[in-house]
Amino acid sequence: MRSVRARAAIGATLVVAVALVGAGLAVLLVLRANLTDQADLQAEVAAREVAGQLATGTPYDELELDDEEDHPVQVTDEEGRVVIVSKDLRAVTGTGTSGVTPVPSASAGASPSPGDGDSDDETADDNDSADDDDDGSRPGRSEVSSDDPDFSDGTATVDRTTADYRFAAVEATTPDGVTLTVYAGAPLAAEQEAVNTVRGAMLTGLPLLLVVVAGVTWLVTRRALRPVEGIRREMAAITASEDLARRVPEPDSRDEIAALARTTNETLTVLEASVERQRRFVADASHELRSPIASLRTQLEVAEAHPELLDLPGAVADTVRLQVLAADLLLLARLDAGEKPGSATVELGALVREEVSQRTGDRIAVDVEAPEDGVFEVSGSRGQLSRVIGNLLDNAQRHAEGSVAVSVAADGRGVRVEVRDDGAGVPEDERERIFERFVRLDDARSRDDGGAGLGLAIARDVASRHGGTLTVHAAAEGGAAFRLWLPRSA
């Protein structure tokens, strides 16, 4: 049961079994109903034939009872006494009575024979008939009931052979005014034989069909899942070798297995790029940390040997650089870990003015274009958004020649913060690469001016996690214009 093939085969077999059993029961019920209706029709025809003879005044001993073995007949009067039975009928059940021996009654026998009396007698008889008409005692009109007959199941023993029959009960009124009930049977042997034959065929064929279904399902599922086994083996090999450059085989089919293989390869591609980026990040971080640490160690060793040669400002600068770099790396680690930006409401105009007012060491004064009466509220982390604005201003100060400007304005459903400078600008083919980590353009490679190359990467990551964007364009002043767009607070 741990195998998908086994579960699929068992599931398919159970479903087919339930469907076949249901269909088989339905077929048997319909077949039985149809054959029973045919038996009812035969029994009714036989009963009405006998009832018709009785209604016409045929004497009991002259009744034509054809096919007495196939259609046994029993006739009872109004009091339930048996007056007529088929020849060789030895026992019967399912009718009004189980008797098979006719009981003499006043109404039994043939119709009255005409007398030999004279005309006076005939006149007297006519007068008697007239008197009968007057007092309402004359027998009623003979007829066969037109109502639907009553049907019942029973058995009958004819000439020592007992079988099941379907009996139909039809009422008939004789010319003498006697109401008789005719029970005529139709054999159920054909119905039982047909039902038993179909049932036997189903019971014999059902197991064979289920075996075929289980086998075909097993083979089809095995063939369908064969590529999955190939994918599993390749993934196991990739895990063992740690070689993310390998890919799983993709089948030529266009089914779910092929989609799984393609998605797996896409995941491996993203994972490979992520691991490579992480390795490069660790290498670049190590390189960036090595330089200030080595410089600081050299200065401390020189100061230990020659205190008069201690470069205290340089040591402080290296220490600050280490501190800034460690803070940047820590922030990137939190961003990569999926840290939520928060849902506090931040007014960007006030945040920009506050950030600019705290920058006392800038070599170029920053021109702020943020209306104090405007409302530019966004949702997020005040500290992280302040970091973004600070990084953009640091970048502008590093490359500007004589002017740096920052503006805040509404932009559709969001707020746009733009930082401009009049420096050399960013080449168009480099406008995406500068947002990668530890990337610095050639003219910003110096230790003093270039930084570690993390400021713009951090700014874009923070903007993305706040649902916004950060892009770079050519400024009207001739330099670079960094545009930060954030959605307005709800």
Short mmCIF file of C-alpha atoms in Angstrom, two decimals:
data_model
loop_
_atom_site.label_atom_id
_atom_site.label_comp_id
_atom_site.label_asym_id
_atom_site.label_seq_id
_atom_site.Cartn_x
_atom_site.Cartn_y
_atom_site.Cartn_z
CA MET A 1 0.00 0.00 0.00
CA ARG A 2 3.02 2.32 0.20
CA SER A 3 3.36 2.15 -3.57
CA VAL A 4 1.45 4.60 -5.72
CA ARG A 5 0.99 1.84 -8.29
CA ALA A 6 -0.55 -0.47 -5.69
CA ARG A 7 -2.89 2.22 -4.39
CA ALA A 8 -3.92 3.19 -7.91
CA ALA A 9 -4.56 -0.45 -8.89
CA ILE A 10 -6.55 -1.18 -5.73
CA GLY A 11 -8.51 2.06 -6.04
CA ALA A 12 -9.37 1.45 -9.69
CA THR A 13 -10.35 -2.14 -8.95
CA LEU A 14 -12.63 -1.11 -6.10
CA VAL A 15 -14.30 1.57 -8.21
CA VAL A 16 -14.86 -0.84 -11.10
CA ALA A 17 -16.10 -3.51 -8.70
CA VAL A 18 -18.65 -1.19 -7.15
CA ALA A 19 -19.75 0.02 -10.58
CA LEU A 20 -20.08 -3.50 -11.96
CA VAL A 21 -21.94 -4.80 -8.91
CA GLY A 22 -24.36 -1.88 -9.12
CA ALA A 23 -24.83 -2.35 -12.85
CA GLY A 24 -25.25 -6.10 -12.41
CA LEU A 25 -27.92 -5.68 -9.76
CA ALA A 26 -29.73 -3.20 -11.97
CA VAL A 27 -29.59 -5.62 -14.92
CA LEU A 28 -30.89 -8.50 -12.81
CA LEU A 29 -33.73 -6.40 -11.41
CA VAL A 30 -34.74 -5.18 -14.86
CA LEU A 31 -34.49 -8.69 -16.32
CA ARG A 32 -36.51 -10.15 -13.47
CA ALA A 33 -39.16 -7.42 -13.82
CA ASN A 34 -39.47 -7.93 -17.59
CA LEU A 35 -39.76 -11.71 -17.29
CA THR A 36 -42.25 -11.35 -14.44
CA ASP A 37 -44.35 -9.02 -16.59
CA GLN A 38 -44.33 -11.61 -19.37
CA ALA A 39 -45.43 -14.29 -16.89
CA ASP A 40 -48.18 -11.96 -15.62
CA LEU A 41 -49.40 -11.48 -19.17
CA GLN A 42 -49.46 -15.21 -19.86
CA ALA A 43 -51.29 -15.92 -16.59
CA GLU A 44 -53.82 -13.16 -17.27
CA VAL A 45 -54.52 -14.44 -20.80
CA ALA A 46 -55.04 -17.97 -19.51
CA ALA A 47 -57.31 -16.78 -16.66
CA ARG A 48 -59.44 -14.57 -18.92
CA GLU A 49 -59.81 -17.41 -21.44
CA VAL A 50 -61.26 -19.67 -18.77
CA ALA A 51 -63.33 -16.80 -17.31
CA GLY A 52 -64.74 -16.09 -20.77
CA GLN A 53 -65.90 -19.68 -21.13
CA LEU A 54 -67.56 -19.54 -17.71
CA ALA A 55 -69.28 -16.26 -18.57
CA THR A 56 -70.79 -17.81 -21.70
CA GLY A 57 -72.31 -20.66 -19.68
CA THR A 58 -69.95 -23.43 -20.69
CA PRO A 59 -70.48 -26.37 -18.33
CA TYR A 60 -67.65 -27.01 -15.92
CA ASP A 61 -66.89 -30.44 -17.32
CA GLU A 62 -66.65 -29.03 -20.86
CA LEU A 63 -64.18 -26.25 -20.16
CA GLU A 64 -61.17 -26.21 -22.49
CA LEU A 65 -58.10 -26.02 -20.26
CA ASP A 66 -55.21 -26.07 -22.69
CA ASP A 67 -51.62 -26.45 -21.52
CA GLU A 68 -52.69 -27.55 -18.06
CA GLU A 69 -49.05 -28.28 -17.16
CA ASP A 70 -47.93 -24.77 -18.15
CA HIS A 71 -51.08 -23.01 -16.98
CA PRO A 72 -52.70 -24.78 -14.02
CA VAL A 73 -56.17 -23.47 -13.24
CA GLN A 74 -58.17 -23.30 -10.02
CA VAL A 75 -61.69 -21.83 -9.84
CA THR A 76 -63.39 -20.87 -6.59
CA ASP A 77 -66.86 -19.58 -5.86
CA GLU A 78 -67.94 -16.65 -3.74
CA GLU A 79 -67.52 -18.70 -0.56
CA GLY A 80 -63.97 -19.73 -1.45
CA ARG A 81 -64.88 -23.32 -2.30
CA VAL A 82 -63.01 -24.96 -5.14
CA VAL A 83 -65.33 -25.80 -8.01
CA ILE A 84 -62.90 -26.47 -10.84
CA VAL A 85 -59.23 -27.51 -11.01
CA SER A 86 -56.94 -28.49 -13.85
CA LYS A 87 -56.30 -32.08 -14.66
CA ASP A 88 -53.46 -33.65 -12.70
CA LEU A 89 -53.21 -30.65 -10.32
CA ARG A 90 -52.14 -32.22 -7.03
CA ALA A 91 -51.28 -29.18 -4.88
CA VAL A 92 -51.24 -25.41 -5.14
CA THR A 93 -50.15 -22.43 -3.03
CA GLY A 94 -50.40 -18.68 -3.55
CA THR A 95 -54.08 -18.68 -4.56
CA GLY A 96 -57.14 -18.05 -2.45
CA THR A 97 -57.17 -21.65 -1.21
CA SER A 98 -54.89 -24.65 -1.37
CA GLY A 99 -57.66 -27.09 -2.18
CA VAL A 100 -57.42 -29.13 -5.38
CA THR A 101 -60.62 -31.22 -5.03
CA PRO A 102 -63.78 -29.65 -6.47
CA VAL A 103 -66.62 -29.32 -3.92
CA PRO A 104 -70.19 -29.82 -5.27
CA SER A 105 -72.34 -26.74 -4.99
CA ALA A 106 -75.84 -25.69 -6.06
CA SER A 107 -74.38 -23.82 -8.95
CA ALA A 108 -72.20 -26.64 -10.16
CA GLY A 109 -72.96 -28.46 -13.36
CA ALA A 110 -74.30 -27.52 -16.76
CA SER A 111 -76.97 -25.02 -17.59
CA PRO A 112 -80.59 -26.33 -17.14
CA SER A 113 -81.87 -28.55 -19.97
CA PRO A 114 -85.18 -27.59 -21.59
CA GLY A 115 -88.25 -29.62 -20.24
CA ASP A 116 -90.79 -31.68 -22.10
CA GLY A 117 -93.96 -29.98 -20.56
CA ASP A 118 -97.00 -28.70 -22.58
CA SER A 119 -97.79 -25.19 -23.53
CA ASP A 120 -99.57 -24.61 -20.26
CA ASP A 121 -96.43 -25.47 -18.43
CA GLU A 122 -94.46 -23.17 -20.69
CA THR A 123 -96.99 -20.40 -20.07
CA ALA A 124 -96.68 -21.01 -16.39
CA ASP A 125 -92.91 -20.89 -16.69
CA ASP A 126 -93.22 -17.62 -18.58
CA ASN A 127 -95.44 -16.26 -15.86
CA ASP A 128 -92.91 -17.42 -13.26
CA SER A 129 -90.19 -15.60 -15.23
CA ALA A 130 -92.30 -12.49 -15.29
CA ASP A 131 -92.75 -12.79 -11.55
CA ASP A 132 -88.97 -13.16 -11.18
CA ASP A 133 -88.51 -9.95 -13.13
CA ASP A 134 -90.97 -8.20 -10.87
CA ASP A 135 -89.29 -9.20 -7.59
CA GLY A 136 -85.70 -8.67 -8.90
CA SER A 137 -84.55 -12.28 -8.29
CA ARG A 138 -83.68 -12.98 -11.92
CA PRO A 139 -79.92 -13.75 -12.40
CA GLY A 140 -77.80 -10.82 -13.55
CA ARG A 141 -75.98 -10.46 -16.85
CA SER A 142 -72.95 -12.76 -17.27
CA GLU A 143 -69.59 -11.02 -17.74
CA VAL A 144 -65.82 -11.12 -17.16
CA SER A 145 -64.43 -8.49 -14.84
CA SER A 146 -62.55 -5.76 -16.69
CA ASP A 147 -60.54 -4.79 -13.61
CA ASP A 148 -56.83 -5.48 -13.52
CA PRO A 149 -56.26 -8.95 -12.13
CA ASP A 150 -54.52 -9.60 -8.86
CA PHE A 151 -51.14 -11.31 -9.18
CA SER A 152 -49.42 -13.54 -6.67
CA ASP A 153 -46.47 -15.90 -6.48
CA GLY A 154 -47.00 -19.52 -5.57
CA THR A 155 -46.27 -23.12 -6.38
CA ALA A 156 -48.20 -25.88 -8.09
CA THR A 157 -47.70 -29.63 -8.25
CA VAL A 158 -48.82 -31.03 -11.58
CA ASP A 159 -48.44 -34.75 -12.11
CA ARG A 160 -45.91 -35.01 -9.23
CA THR A 161 -43.81 -32.11 -10.55
CA THR A 162 -43.64 -29.03 -8.32
CA ALA A 163 -42.64 -25.68 -9.80
CA ASP A 164 -42.98 -21.97 -9.11
CA TYR A 165 -45.80 -20.11 -10.84
CA ARG A 166 -47.15 -16.60 -11.20
CA PHE A 167 -50.94 -16.64 -10.65
CA ALA A 168 -53.48 -14.17 -12.01
CA ALA A 169 -56.95 -13.89 -10.43
CA VAL A 170 -59.86 -12.87 -12.72
CA GLU A 171 -63.50 -12.72 -11.66
CA ALA A 172 -66.31 -13.95 -13.94
CA THR A 173 -70.11 -14.00 -13.54
CA THR A 174 -71.93 -16.99 -15.01
CA PRO A 175 -75.38 -16.78 -16.65
CA ASP A 176 -76.74 -18.25 -13.38
CA GLY A 177 -75.52 -15.13 -11.53
CA VAL A 178 -72.73 -16.96 -9.74
CA THR A 179 -69.44 -14.99 -9.33
CA LEU A 180 -66.40 -17.20 -9.70
CA THR A 181 -62.71 -16.40 -9.34
CA VAL A 182 -60.39 -17.98 -11.85
CA TYR A 183 -56.76 -18.52 -10.81
CA ALA A 184 -54.47 -19.31 -13.74
CA GLY A 185 -50.74 -19.72 -13.42
CA ALA A 186 -47.77 -19.11 -15.67
CA PRO A 187 -44.49 -20.94 -15.00
CA LEU A 188 -41.52 -18.96 -13.66
CA ALA A 189 -38.97 -21.54 -14.70
CA ALA A 190 -37.82 -19.53 -17.73
CA GLU A 191 -37.50 -16.37 -15.62
CA GLN A 192 -35.54 -18.17 -12.93
CA GLU A 193 -33.32 -19.89 -15.47
CA ALA A 194 -32.56 -16.61 -17.26
CA VAL A 195 -31.83 -14.77 -14.02
CA ASN A 196 -29.65 -17.60 -12.74
CA THR A 197 -27.77 -17.75 -16.04
CA VAL A 198 -27.08 -14.01 -16.02
CA ARG A 199 -26.13 -14.08 -12.35
CA GLY A 200 -23.76 -16.98 -12.92
CA ALA A 201 -22.16 -15.24 -15.89
CA MET A 202 -21.68 -12.09 -13.81
CA LEU A 203 -20.21 -13.98 -10.85
CA THR A 204 -17.84 -15.79 -13.18
CA GLY A 205 -16.83 -12.78 -15.26
CA LEU A 206 -16.58 -10.20 -12.47
CA PRO A 207 -13.42 -11.61 -10.81
CA LEU A 208 -11.74 -12.05 -14.19
CA LEU A 209 -12.63 -8.51 -15.20
CA LEU A 210 -11.36 -7.12 -11.89
CA VAL A 211 -8.08 -8.98 -12.34
CA VAL A 212 -7.74 -7.47 -15.81
CA VAL A 213 -8.54 -3.97 -14.49
CA ALA A 214 -6.01 -4.31 -11.66
CA GLY A 215 -3.32 -5.59 -14.02
CA VAL A 216 -3.88 -2.92 -16.66
CA THR A 217 -3.96 -0.18 -14.02
CA TRP A 218 -0.73 -1.49 -12.50
CA LEU A 219 1.03 -1.56 -15.87
CA VAL A 220 -0.28 1.83 -17.02
CA THR A 221 0.59 3.46 -13.69
CA ARG A 222 4.02 1.87 -13.72
CA ARG A 223 4.67 3.20 -17.20
CA ALA A 224 3.34 6.64 -16.30
CA LEU A 225 5.45 6.84 -13.14
CA ARG A 226 8.64 5.60 -14.74
CA PRO A 227 9.85 9.18 -15.43
CA VAL A 228 9.19 10.03 -11.78
CA GLU A 229 11.64 7.34 -10.76
CA GLY A 230 14.20 8.86 -13.13
CA ILE A 231 13.59 12.28 -11.57
CA ARG A 232 13.97 10.80 -8.09
CA ARG A 233 17.25 9.07 -8.91
CA GLU A 234 18.69 12.23 -10.46
CA MET A 235 17.61 14.35 -7.50
CA ALA A 236 19.24 11.82 -5.16
CA ALA A 237 22.43 12.02 -7.21
CA ILE A 238 22.33 15.83 -7.13
CA THR A 239 21.86 15.77 -3.37
CA ALA A 240 24.77 13.36 -2.93
CA SER A 241 27.13 15.24 -5.26
CA GLU A 242 25.94 18.77 -4.32
CA ASP A 243 26.29 19.64 -8.00
CA LEU A 244 23.44 22.03 -8.67
CA ALA A 245 24.45 22.36 -12.32
CA ARG A 246 22.87 18.96 -13.05
CA ARG A 247 19.26 18.70 -14.24
CA VAL A 248 16.62 15.99 -14.09
CA PRO A 249 15.50 14.32 -17.34
CA GLU A 250 12.40 15.83 -18.94
CA PRO A 251 10.09 13.36 -20.74
CA ASP A 252 8.79 14.20 -24.19
CA SER A 253 5.17 13.96 -23.06
CA ARG A 254 3.13 17.02 -22.22
CA ASP A 255 1.53 15.61 -19.11
CA GLU A 256 1.88 16.42 -15.41
CA ILE A 257 5.11 14.43 -15.12
CA ALA A 258 6.77 16.58 -17.79
CA ALA A 259 5.50 19.70 -16.01
CA LEU A 260 6.97 18.37 -12.76
CA ALA A 261 10.34 17.79 -14.42
CA ARG A 262 10.37 21.29 -15.94
CA THR A 263 9.40 22.86 -12.64
CA THR A 264 12.10 20.85 -10.86
CA ASN A 265 14.72 22.05 -13.33
CA GLU A 266 13.52 25.63 -12.94
CA THR A 267 13.80 25.24 -9.19
CA LEU A 268 17.30 23.85 -9.54
CA THR A 269 18.23 26.79 -11.77
CA VAL A 270 16.96 29.30 -9.21
CA LEU A 271 18.62 27.36 -6.40
CA GLU A 272 21.91 27.24 -8.28
CA ALA A 273 21.76 30.99 -8.89
CA SER A 274 20.87 31.60 -5.26
CA VAL A 275 23.73 29.45 -3.97
CA GLU A 276 26.14 31.08 -6.40
CA ARG A 277 24.94 34.50 -5.32
CA GLN A 278 25.35 33.50 -1.70
CA ARG A 279 28.85 32.22 -2.32
CA ARG A 280 29.75 35.39 -4.15
CA PHE A 281 28.22 37.42 -1.35
CA VAL A 282 30.28 35.61 1.28
CA ALA A 283 33.45 36.04 -0.81
CA ASP A 284 32.79 39.73 -1.40
CA ALA A 285 31.91 40.29 2.24
CA SER A 286 35.09 38.56 3.31
CA HIS A 287 37.07 40.69 0.89
CA GLU A 288 35.42 43.90 2.07
CA LEU A 289 36.02 43.01 5.69
CA ARG A 290 39.61 41.96 5.12
CA SER A 291 40.78 45.37 3.91
CA PRO A 292 39.67 47.54 6.88
CA ILE A 293 40.60 44.84 9.37
CA ALA A 294 44.08 44.51 7.85
CA SER A 295 44.49 48.29 7.77
CA LEU A 296 43.33 48.65 11.35
CA ARG A 297 45.64 45.86 12.51
CA THR A 298 48.59 47.43 10.73
CA GLN A 299 47.91 50.78 12.34
CA LEU A 300 47.60 49.22 15.77
CA GLU A 301 50.83 47.23 15.34
CA VAL A 302 52.69 50.36 14.20
CA ALA A 303 51.24 52.30 17.11
CA GLU A 304 52.39 49.58 19.49
CA ALA A 305 55.93 49.76 18.18
CA HIS A 306 55.99 53.51 17.50
CA PRO A 307 53.27 55.32 19.42
CA GLU A 308 54.23 58.60 17.82
CA LEU A 309 53.28 57.23 14.38
CA LEU A 310 49.69 56.28 15.35
CA ASP A 311 47.18 57.39 12.66
CA LEU A 312 44.24 57.86 14.98
CA PRO A 313 41.87 59.41 12.39
CA GLY A 314 42.60 56.56 9.98
CA ALA A 315 41.95 53.96 12.68
CA VAL A 316 38.67 55.63 13.54
CA ALA A 317 37.71 55.74 9.86
CA ASP A 318 38.49 52.06 9.43
CA THR A 319 36.50 51.24 12.55
CA VAL A 320 33.51 53.26 11.30
CA ARG A 321 33.75 51.53 7.95
CA LEU A 322 33.71 48.15 9.69
CA GLN A 323 30.74 49.21 11.75
CA VAL A 324 28.80 50.40 8.68
CA LEU A 325 29.67 47.27 6.72
CA ALA A 326 28.62 45.01 9.62
CA ALA A 327 25.30 46.88 9.90
CA ASP A 328 24.72 46.52 6.14
CA LEU A 329 25.47 42.80 6.23
CA LEU A 330 23.16 42.33 9.20
CA LEU A 331 20.34 44.19 7.44
CA LEU A 332 20.82 42.11 4.27
CA ALA A 333 20.71 38.93 6.34
CA ARG A 334 17.42 40.00 7.91
CA LEU A 335 15.98 40.89 4.51
CA ASP A 336 17.06 37.56 3.03
CA ALA A 337 15.44 35.79 5.99
CA GLY A 338 12.12 37.36 5.01
CA GLU A 339 11.80 39.96 7.74
CA LYS A 340 8.46 41.74 7.46
CA PRO A 341 8.70 45.53 6.97
CA GLY A 342 5.93 46.25 9.48
CA SER A 343 2.68 48.13 9.02
CA ALA A 344 3.36 51.48 10.68
CA THR A 345 2.19 54.63 8.87
CA VAL A 346 5.12 56.77 7.69
CA GLU A 347 4.80 60.30 6.29
CA LEU A 348 7.53 60.43 3.63
CA GLY A 349 7.67 64.22 3.40
CA ALA A 350 8.43 64.58 7.09
CA LEU A 351 10.84 61.62 6.95
CA VAL A 352 12.83 63.20 4.09
CA ARG A 353 13.04 66.57 5.85
CA GLU A 354 14.14 64.88 9.07
CA GLU A 355 16.79 62.78 7.31
CA VAL A 356 18.24 65.82 5.50
CA SER A 357 18.28 67.91 8.67
CA GLN A 358 20.41 65.29 10.45
CA ARG A 359 23.11 65.22 7.73
CA THR A 360 25.66 67.67 9.09
CA GLY A 361 28.77 66.35 7.36
CA ASP A 362 27.64 66.59 3.69
CA ARG A 363 29.99 68.45 1.37
CA ILE A 364 27.04 69.68 -0.74
CA ALA A 365 23.84 71.15 0.71
CA VAL A 366 20.75 69.16 -0.17
CA ASP A 367 17.82 71.00 -1.79
CA VAL A 368 14.56 69.59 -0.41
CA GLU A 369 11.33 69.78 -2.42
CA ALA A 370 8.76 68.32 -0.02
CA PRO A 371 5.64 70.46 0.62
CA GLU A 372 4.93 70.65 4.33
CA ASP A 373 1.17 70.80 3.71
CA GLY A 374 1.20 67.60 1.63
CA VAL A 375 0.22 64.19 2.96
CA PHE A 376 2.45 61.40 1.63
CA GLU A 377 1.69 58.45 3.93
CA VAL A 378 2.90 54.92 3.25
CA SER A 379 2.90 51.71 5.32
CA GLY A 380 6.13 50.07 6.40
CA SER A 381 9.19 50.31 8.61
CA ARG A 382 10.26 53.85 9.40
CA GLY A 383 13.82 52.73 10.13
CA GLN A 384 14.22 50.82 6.86
CA LEU A 385 12.72 53.63 4.74
CA SER A 386 14.99 56.13 6.47
CA ARG A 387 17.90 53.84 5.57
CA VAL A 388 16.84 53.88 1.91
CA ILE A 389 16.71 57.68 1.76
CA GLY A 390 20.04 57.92 3.56
CA ASN A 391 21.70 55.49 1.13
CA LEU A 392 20.38 57.41 -1.89
CA LEU A 393 21.63 60.72 -0.46
CA ASP A 394 25.04 59.15 0.32
CA ASN A 395 25.29 57.93 -3.27
CA ALA A 396 24.33 61.37 -4.62
CA GLN A 397 26.86 63.10 -2.35
CA ARG A 398 29.56 60.71 -3.55
CA HIS A 399 29.02 61.46 -7.25
CA ALA A 400 27.62 65.02 -7.35
CA GLU A 401 29.74 67.91 -8.58
CA GLY A 402 27.82 70.84 -7.15
CA SER A 403 24.14 70.08 -6.46
CA VAL A 404 21.99 67.41 -4.79
CA ALA A 405 18.20 67.61 -4.69
CA VAL A 406 15.47 65.43 -3.24
CA SER A 407 11.75 65.77 -3.98
CA VAL A 408 8.56 64.14 -2.68
CA ALA A 409 5.37 64.09 -4.74
CA ALA A 410 2.22 62.05 -5.31
CA ASP A 411 2.43 59.61 -8.20
CA GLY A 412 -0.81 57.82 -9.08
CA ARG A 413 -1.73 55.53 -6.22
CA GLY A 414 1.64 55.95 -4.58
CA VAL A 415 4.31 58.42 -3.48
CA ARG A 416 7.49 59.14 -5.44
CA VAL A 417 10.75 60.19 -3.80
CA GLU A 418 13.41 61.31 -6.29
CA VAL A 419 17.07 62.00 -5.45
CA ARG A 420 19.03 63.85 -8.18
CA ASP A 421 22.63 64.94 -8.61
CA ASP A 422 24.67 66.69 -11.32
CA GLY A 423 27.43 64.13 -11.51
CA ALA A 424 28.50 61.90 -14.38
CA GLY A 425 25.32 59.83 -14.20
CA VAL A 426 24.94 56.09 -14.72
CA PRO A 427 25.49 54.51 -18.15
CA GLU A 428 22.30 53.00 -19.49
CA ASP A 429 23.77 49.51 -19.71
CA GLU A 430 24.80 49.66 -16.05
CA ARG A 431 21.50 50.87 -14.59
CA GLU A 432 20.46 47.44 -13.40
CA ARG A 433 23.85 46.07 -12.42
CA ILE A 434 24.50 48.83 -9.89
CA PHE A 435 21.70 47.40 -7.73
CA GLU A 436 23.57 44.11 -7.31
CA ARG A 437 25.45 43.52 -4.10
CA PHE A 438 29.12 44.60 -3.91
CA VAL A 439 28.93 46.13 -7.40
CA ARG A 440 30.74 49.43 -7.88
CA LEU A 441 31.45 51.22 -11.12
CA ASP A 442 35.02 51.82 -12.17
CA ASP A 443 35.05 55.47 -11.12
CA ALA A 444 33.93 54.54 -7.60
CA ARG A 445 36.57 51.97 -6.70
CA SER A 446 38.51 54.02 -4.19
CA ARG A 447 38.17 53.15 -0.56
CA ASP A 448 37.20 56.63 0.41
CA ASP A 449 34.57 57.31 -2.24
CA GLY A 450 33.36 53.95 -3.46
CA GLY A 451 31.91 52.37 -0.33
CA ALA A 452 31.26 48.64 -0.15
CA GLY A 453 28.69 48.55 -2.94
CA LEU A 454 25.80 47.53 -0.67
CA GLY A 455 23.85 50.77 -0.30
CA LEU A 456 21.86 50.59 -3.55
CA ALA A 457 21.29 46.83 -3.17
CA ILE A 458 19.85 47.37 0.30
CA ALA A 459 17.70 50.28 -0.95
CA ARG A 460 16.14 48.18 -3.73
CA ASP A 461 15.53 45.17 -1.44
CA VAL A 462 13.76 47.39 1.11
CA ALA A 463 11.68 49.07 -1.62
CA SER A 464 10.67 45.69 -3.04
CA ARG A 465 9.62 44.35 0.38
CA HIS A 466 7.48 47.48 0.85
CA GLY A 467 5.66 46.77 -2.41
CA GLY A 468 7.49 49.54 -4.27
CA THR A 469 10.22 50.01 -6.88
CA LEU A 470 13.59 51.74 -7.12
CA THR A 471 14.94 52.72 -10.54
CA VAL A 472 17.60 55.07 -11.92
CA HIS A 473 17.19 57.54 -14.78
CA ALA A 474 19.01 60.48 -16.30
CA ALA A 475 18.48 63.66 -14.27
CA ALA A 476 17.69 67.05 -15.78
CA GLU A 477 20.85 68.36 -14.14
CA GLY A 478 22.88 65.87 -16.19
CA GLY A 479 23.58 63.33 -13.46
CA ALA A 480 21.56 60.42 -12.05
CA ALA A 481 18.00 60.49 -10.76
CA PHE A 482 17.01 57.66 -8.39
CA ARG A 483 13.22 57.26 -8.16
CA LEU A 484 11.70 55.46 -5.19
CA TRP A 485 8.00 54.65 -5.61
CA LEU A 486 5.91 53.30 -2.74
CA PRO A 487 2.15 52.56 -2.59
CA ARG A 488 0.06 54.87 -0.44
CA SER A 489 -1.11 53.67 2.96
CA ALA A 490 -4.62 52.18 2.96
#
